[in-house]
mmCIF file of C-alpha atoms in Angstrom:
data_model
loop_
_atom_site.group_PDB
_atom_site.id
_atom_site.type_symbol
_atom_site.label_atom_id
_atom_site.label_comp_id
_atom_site.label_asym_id
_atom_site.label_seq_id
_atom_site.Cartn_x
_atom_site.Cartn_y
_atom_site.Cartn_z
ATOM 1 C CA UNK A 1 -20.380 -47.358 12.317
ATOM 2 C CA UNK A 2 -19.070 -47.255 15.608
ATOM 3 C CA UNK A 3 -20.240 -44.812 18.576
ATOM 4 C CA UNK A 4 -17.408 -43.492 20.957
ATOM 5 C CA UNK A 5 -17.588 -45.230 24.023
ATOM 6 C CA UNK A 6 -18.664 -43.025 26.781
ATOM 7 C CA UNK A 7 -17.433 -43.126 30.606
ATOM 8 C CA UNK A 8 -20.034 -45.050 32.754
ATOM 9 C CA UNK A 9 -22.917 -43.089 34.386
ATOM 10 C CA UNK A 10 -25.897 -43.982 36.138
ATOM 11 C CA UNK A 11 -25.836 -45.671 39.802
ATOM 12 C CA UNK A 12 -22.368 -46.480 40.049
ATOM 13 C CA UNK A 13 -20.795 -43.569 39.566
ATOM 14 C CA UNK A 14 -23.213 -41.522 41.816
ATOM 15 C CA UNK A 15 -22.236 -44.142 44.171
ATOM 16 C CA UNK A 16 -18.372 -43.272 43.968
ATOM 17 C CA UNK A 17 -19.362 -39.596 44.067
ATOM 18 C CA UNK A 18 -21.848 -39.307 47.064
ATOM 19 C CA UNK A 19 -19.210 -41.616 49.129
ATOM 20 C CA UNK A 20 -16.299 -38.884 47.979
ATOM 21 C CA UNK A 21 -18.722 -36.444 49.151
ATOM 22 C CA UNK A 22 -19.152 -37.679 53.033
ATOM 23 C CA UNK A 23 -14.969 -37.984 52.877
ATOM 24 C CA UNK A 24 -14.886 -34.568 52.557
ATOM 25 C CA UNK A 25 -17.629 -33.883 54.991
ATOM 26 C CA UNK A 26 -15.644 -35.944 57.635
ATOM 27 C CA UNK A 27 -12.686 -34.428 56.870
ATOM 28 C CA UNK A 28 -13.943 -31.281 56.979
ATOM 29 C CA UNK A 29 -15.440 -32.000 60.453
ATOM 30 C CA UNK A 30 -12.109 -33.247 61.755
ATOM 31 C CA UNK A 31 -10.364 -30.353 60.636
ATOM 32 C CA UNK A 32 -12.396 -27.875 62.146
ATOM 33 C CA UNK A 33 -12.415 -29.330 65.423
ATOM 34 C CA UNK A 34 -8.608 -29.733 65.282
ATOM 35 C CA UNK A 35 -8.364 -25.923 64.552
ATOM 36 C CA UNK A 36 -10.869 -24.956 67.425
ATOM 37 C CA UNK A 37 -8.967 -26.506 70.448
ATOM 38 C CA UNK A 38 -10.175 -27.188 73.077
ATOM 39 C CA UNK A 39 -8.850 -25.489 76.302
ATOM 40 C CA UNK A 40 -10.586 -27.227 79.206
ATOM 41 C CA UNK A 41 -9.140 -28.298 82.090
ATOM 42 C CA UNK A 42 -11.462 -31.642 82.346
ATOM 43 C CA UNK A 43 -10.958 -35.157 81.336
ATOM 44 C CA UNK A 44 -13.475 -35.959 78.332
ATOM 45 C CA UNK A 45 -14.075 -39.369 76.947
ATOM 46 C CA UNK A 46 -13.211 -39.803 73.288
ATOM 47 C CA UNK A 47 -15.573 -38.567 71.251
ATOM 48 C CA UNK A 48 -16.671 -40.719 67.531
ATOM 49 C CA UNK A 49 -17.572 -38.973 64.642
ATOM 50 C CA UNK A 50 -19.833 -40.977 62.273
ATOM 51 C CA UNK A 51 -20.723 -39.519 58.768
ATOM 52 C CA UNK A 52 -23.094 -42.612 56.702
ATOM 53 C CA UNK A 53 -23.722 -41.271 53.187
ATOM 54 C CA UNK A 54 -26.702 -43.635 51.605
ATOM 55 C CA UNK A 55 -25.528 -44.261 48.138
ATOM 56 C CA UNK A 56 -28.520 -43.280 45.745
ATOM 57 C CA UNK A 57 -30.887 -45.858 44.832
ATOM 58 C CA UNK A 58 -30.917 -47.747 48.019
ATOM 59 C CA UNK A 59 -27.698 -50.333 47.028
ATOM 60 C CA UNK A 60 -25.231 -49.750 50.541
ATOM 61 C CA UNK A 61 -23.879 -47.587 52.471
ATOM 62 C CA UNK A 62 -20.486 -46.025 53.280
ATOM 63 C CA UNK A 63 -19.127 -44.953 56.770
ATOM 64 C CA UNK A 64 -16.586 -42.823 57.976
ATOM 65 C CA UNK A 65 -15.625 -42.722 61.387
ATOM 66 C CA UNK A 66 -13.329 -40.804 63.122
ATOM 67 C CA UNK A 67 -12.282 -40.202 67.049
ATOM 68 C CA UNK A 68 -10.791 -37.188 68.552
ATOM 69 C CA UNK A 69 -8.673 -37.688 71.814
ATOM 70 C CA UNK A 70 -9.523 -36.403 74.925
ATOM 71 C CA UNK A 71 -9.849 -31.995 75.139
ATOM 72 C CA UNK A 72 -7.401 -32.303 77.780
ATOM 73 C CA UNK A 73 -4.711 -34.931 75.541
ATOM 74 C CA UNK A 74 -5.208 -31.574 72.791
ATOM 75 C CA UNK A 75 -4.494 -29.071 75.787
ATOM 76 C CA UNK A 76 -1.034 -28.665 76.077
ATOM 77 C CA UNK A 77 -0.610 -24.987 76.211
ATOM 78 C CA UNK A 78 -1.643 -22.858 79.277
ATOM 79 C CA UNK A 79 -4.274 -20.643 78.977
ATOM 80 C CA UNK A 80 -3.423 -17.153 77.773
ATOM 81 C CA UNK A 81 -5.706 -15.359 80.630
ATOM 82 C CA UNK A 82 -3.342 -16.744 83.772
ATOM 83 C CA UNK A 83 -0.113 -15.059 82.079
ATOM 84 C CA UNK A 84 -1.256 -11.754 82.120
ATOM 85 C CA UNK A 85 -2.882 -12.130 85.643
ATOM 86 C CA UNK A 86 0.437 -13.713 87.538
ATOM 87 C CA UNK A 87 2.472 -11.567 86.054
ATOM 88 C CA UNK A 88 0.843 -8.115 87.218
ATOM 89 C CA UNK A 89 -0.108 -10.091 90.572
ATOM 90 C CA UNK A 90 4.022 -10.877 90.913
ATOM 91 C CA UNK A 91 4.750 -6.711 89.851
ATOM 92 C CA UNK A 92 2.202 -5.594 91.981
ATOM 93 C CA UNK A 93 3.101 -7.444 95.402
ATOM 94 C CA UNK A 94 7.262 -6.577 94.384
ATOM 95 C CA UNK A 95 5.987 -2.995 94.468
ATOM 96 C CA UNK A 96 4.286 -3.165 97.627
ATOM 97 C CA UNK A 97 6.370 -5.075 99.496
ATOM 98 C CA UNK A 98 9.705 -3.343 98.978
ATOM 99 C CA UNK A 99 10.231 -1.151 101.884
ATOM 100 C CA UNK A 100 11.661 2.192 100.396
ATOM 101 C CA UNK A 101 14.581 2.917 102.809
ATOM 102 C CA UNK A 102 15.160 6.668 103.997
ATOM 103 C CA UNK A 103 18.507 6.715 104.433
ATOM 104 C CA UNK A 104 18.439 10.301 106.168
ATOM 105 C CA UNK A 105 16.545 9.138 108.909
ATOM 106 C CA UNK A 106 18.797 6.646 110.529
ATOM 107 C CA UNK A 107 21.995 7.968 111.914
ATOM 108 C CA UNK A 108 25.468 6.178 111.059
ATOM 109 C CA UNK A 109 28.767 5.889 113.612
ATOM 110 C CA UNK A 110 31.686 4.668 112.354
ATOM 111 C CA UNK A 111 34.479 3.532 114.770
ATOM 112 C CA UNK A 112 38.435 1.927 114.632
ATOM 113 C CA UNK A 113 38.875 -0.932 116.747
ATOM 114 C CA UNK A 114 41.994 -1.698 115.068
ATOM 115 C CA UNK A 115 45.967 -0.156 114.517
ATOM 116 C CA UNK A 116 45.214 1.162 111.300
ATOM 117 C CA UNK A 117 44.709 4.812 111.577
ATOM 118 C CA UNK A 118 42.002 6.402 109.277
ATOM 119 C CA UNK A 119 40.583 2.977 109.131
ATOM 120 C CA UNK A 120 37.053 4.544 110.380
ATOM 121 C CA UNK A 121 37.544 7.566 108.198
ATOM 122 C CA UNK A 122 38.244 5.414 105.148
ATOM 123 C CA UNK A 123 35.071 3.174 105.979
ATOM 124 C CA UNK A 124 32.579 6.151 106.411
ATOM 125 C CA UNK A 125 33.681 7.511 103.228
ATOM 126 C CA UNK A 126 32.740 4.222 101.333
ATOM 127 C CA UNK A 127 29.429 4.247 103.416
ATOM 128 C CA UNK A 128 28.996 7.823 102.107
ATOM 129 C CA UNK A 129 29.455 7.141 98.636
ATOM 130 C CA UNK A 130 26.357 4.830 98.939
ATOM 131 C CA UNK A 131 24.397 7.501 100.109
ATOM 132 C CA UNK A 132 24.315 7.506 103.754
ATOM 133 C CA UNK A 133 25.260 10.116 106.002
ATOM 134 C CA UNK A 134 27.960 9.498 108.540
ATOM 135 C CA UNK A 135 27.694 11.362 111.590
ATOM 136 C CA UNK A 136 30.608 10.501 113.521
ATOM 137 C CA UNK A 137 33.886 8.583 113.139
ATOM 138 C CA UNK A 138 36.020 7.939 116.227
ATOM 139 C CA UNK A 139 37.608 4.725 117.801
ATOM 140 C CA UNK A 140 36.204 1.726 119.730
ATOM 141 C CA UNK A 141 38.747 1.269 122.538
ATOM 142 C CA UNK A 142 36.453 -0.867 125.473
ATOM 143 C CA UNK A 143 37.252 -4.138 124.081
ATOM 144 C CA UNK A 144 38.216 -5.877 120.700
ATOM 145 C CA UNK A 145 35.831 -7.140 117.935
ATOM 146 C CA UNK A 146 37.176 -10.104 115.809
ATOM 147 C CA UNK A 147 35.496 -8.913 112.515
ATOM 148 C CA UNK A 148 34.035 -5.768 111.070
ATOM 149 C CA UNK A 149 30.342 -5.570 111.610
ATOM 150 C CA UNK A 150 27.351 -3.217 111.589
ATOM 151 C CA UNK A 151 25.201 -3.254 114.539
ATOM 152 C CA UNK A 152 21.872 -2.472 115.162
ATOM 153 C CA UNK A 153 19.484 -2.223 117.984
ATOM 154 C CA UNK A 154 17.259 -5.570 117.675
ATOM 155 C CA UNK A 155 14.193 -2.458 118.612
ATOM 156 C CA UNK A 156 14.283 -1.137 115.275
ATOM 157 C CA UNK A 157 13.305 -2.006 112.066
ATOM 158 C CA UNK A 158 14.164 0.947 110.666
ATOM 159 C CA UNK A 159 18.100 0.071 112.463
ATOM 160 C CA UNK A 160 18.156 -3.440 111.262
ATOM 161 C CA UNK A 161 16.883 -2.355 107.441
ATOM 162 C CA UNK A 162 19.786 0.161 107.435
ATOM 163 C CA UNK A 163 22.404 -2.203 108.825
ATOM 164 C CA UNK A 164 21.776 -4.533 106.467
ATOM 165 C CA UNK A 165 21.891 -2.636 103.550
ATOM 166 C CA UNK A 166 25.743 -0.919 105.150
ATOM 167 C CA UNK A 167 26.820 -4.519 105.876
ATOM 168 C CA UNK A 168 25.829 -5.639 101.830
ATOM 169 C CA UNK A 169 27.703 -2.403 100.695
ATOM 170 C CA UNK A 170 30.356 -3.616 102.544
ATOM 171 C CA UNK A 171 30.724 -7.018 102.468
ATOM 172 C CA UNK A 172 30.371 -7.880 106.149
ATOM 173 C CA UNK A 173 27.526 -9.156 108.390
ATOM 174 C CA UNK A 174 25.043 -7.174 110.237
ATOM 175 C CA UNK A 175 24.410 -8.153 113.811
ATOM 176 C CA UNK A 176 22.454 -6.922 117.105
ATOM 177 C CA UNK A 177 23.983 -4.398 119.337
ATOM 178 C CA UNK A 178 26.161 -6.660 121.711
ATOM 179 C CA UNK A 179 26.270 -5.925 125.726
ATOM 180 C CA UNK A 180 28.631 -3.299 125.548
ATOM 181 C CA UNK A 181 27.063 -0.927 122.961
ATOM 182 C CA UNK A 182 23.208 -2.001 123.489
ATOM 183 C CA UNK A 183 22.835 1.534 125.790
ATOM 184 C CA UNK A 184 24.532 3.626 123.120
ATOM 185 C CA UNK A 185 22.716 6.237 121.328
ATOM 186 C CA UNK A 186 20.061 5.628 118.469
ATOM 187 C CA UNK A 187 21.672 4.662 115.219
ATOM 188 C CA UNK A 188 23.568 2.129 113.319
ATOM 189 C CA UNK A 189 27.349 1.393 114.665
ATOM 190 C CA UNK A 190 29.939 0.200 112.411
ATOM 191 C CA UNK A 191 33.075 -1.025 114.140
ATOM 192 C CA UNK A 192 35.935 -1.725 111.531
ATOM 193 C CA UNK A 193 38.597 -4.173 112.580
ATOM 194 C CA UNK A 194 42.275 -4.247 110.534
ATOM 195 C CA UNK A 195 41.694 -5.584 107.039
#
């Protein structure tokens, strides 16, 4: 009679099993390092794995080696703490830097140094609408002014702020009082010129 054969046992295939065995060990290893990242800043040599499984009764010996590139090769992303940090640092100094202008406190003169009549009245009204309060609207008759500009005295901040903000809402430049209006009265001048 015959016996059924029987699949090998015995040394060899403990062999093939215990070097399965430190594959997935290795593996294992790799993965989980791959998964942890590693988010420093400084260059790291390459670092080698080495898992030897001794194959039972003594006959060899199998290796797996493996090498992980540098942490900061792996690093590519920034780190999540910095975000947070610039951006409130950014909000925060916009915030405290913006000067909050009170447009009350700075008085506003509007005045035609052109042919067109109502130019001045026209202007003010557009300066108005922007929330400013024109006190005064009149002509500028002691000499001609090429373009229309808002002038400020070069004293005051609060002046120059103002000007600038008239001059934006109307498309023109803002300038320092010249000679002939630096002794006029506190405020911001506009002097409109024909369009």
């Amino acid at each position: 009679m015959s016996t059924p054969e029987q699949p090998p046992s015995g040394p060899p295939l403990r062999a093939f099993a215990m070097v399965l065995i430190a594959l997935a060990i290795a593996f294992a290893g790799i993965g989980a390092m791959a998964l942890s990242g590693n988010d420093s800043e400084s260059e790291q040599q390459p670092e080698t794995t080495s898992s030897v499984a001794r194959i039972a009764g003594g006959t060899g010996a199998a290796s797996v080696t493996s090498a992980r590139p540098p942490a900061a090769a792996t690093s590519a992303r920034p780190s999540a703490a910095i975000t947070p940090t610039t951006t409130t640092t950014a909000a925060a100094a916009a915030t405290t830097t913006a000067p909050v202008l009170d447009k009350s406190a700075v008085s506003v003169r509007v005045l035609n140094n052109s042919t067109v009549s109502g130019l001045a009245a026209q202007t003010a009204k557009t300066i108005e609408s922007d929330g400013w309060t024109v006190g005064e609207t009149g002509n500028y008759a002691d000499g001609s002014v090429s373009s229309t500009t808002v002038y400020y005295s070069a004293s005051s901040p609060a002046e120059k702020a103002a000007a600038t903000e008239i001059a934006a809402t109307l498309g023109v430049s803002a300038e320092p009082r010249f000679p002939g209006i630096v002794s006029a009265s506190p405020g911001v001048i506009v002097i409109v010129t024909a369009p």
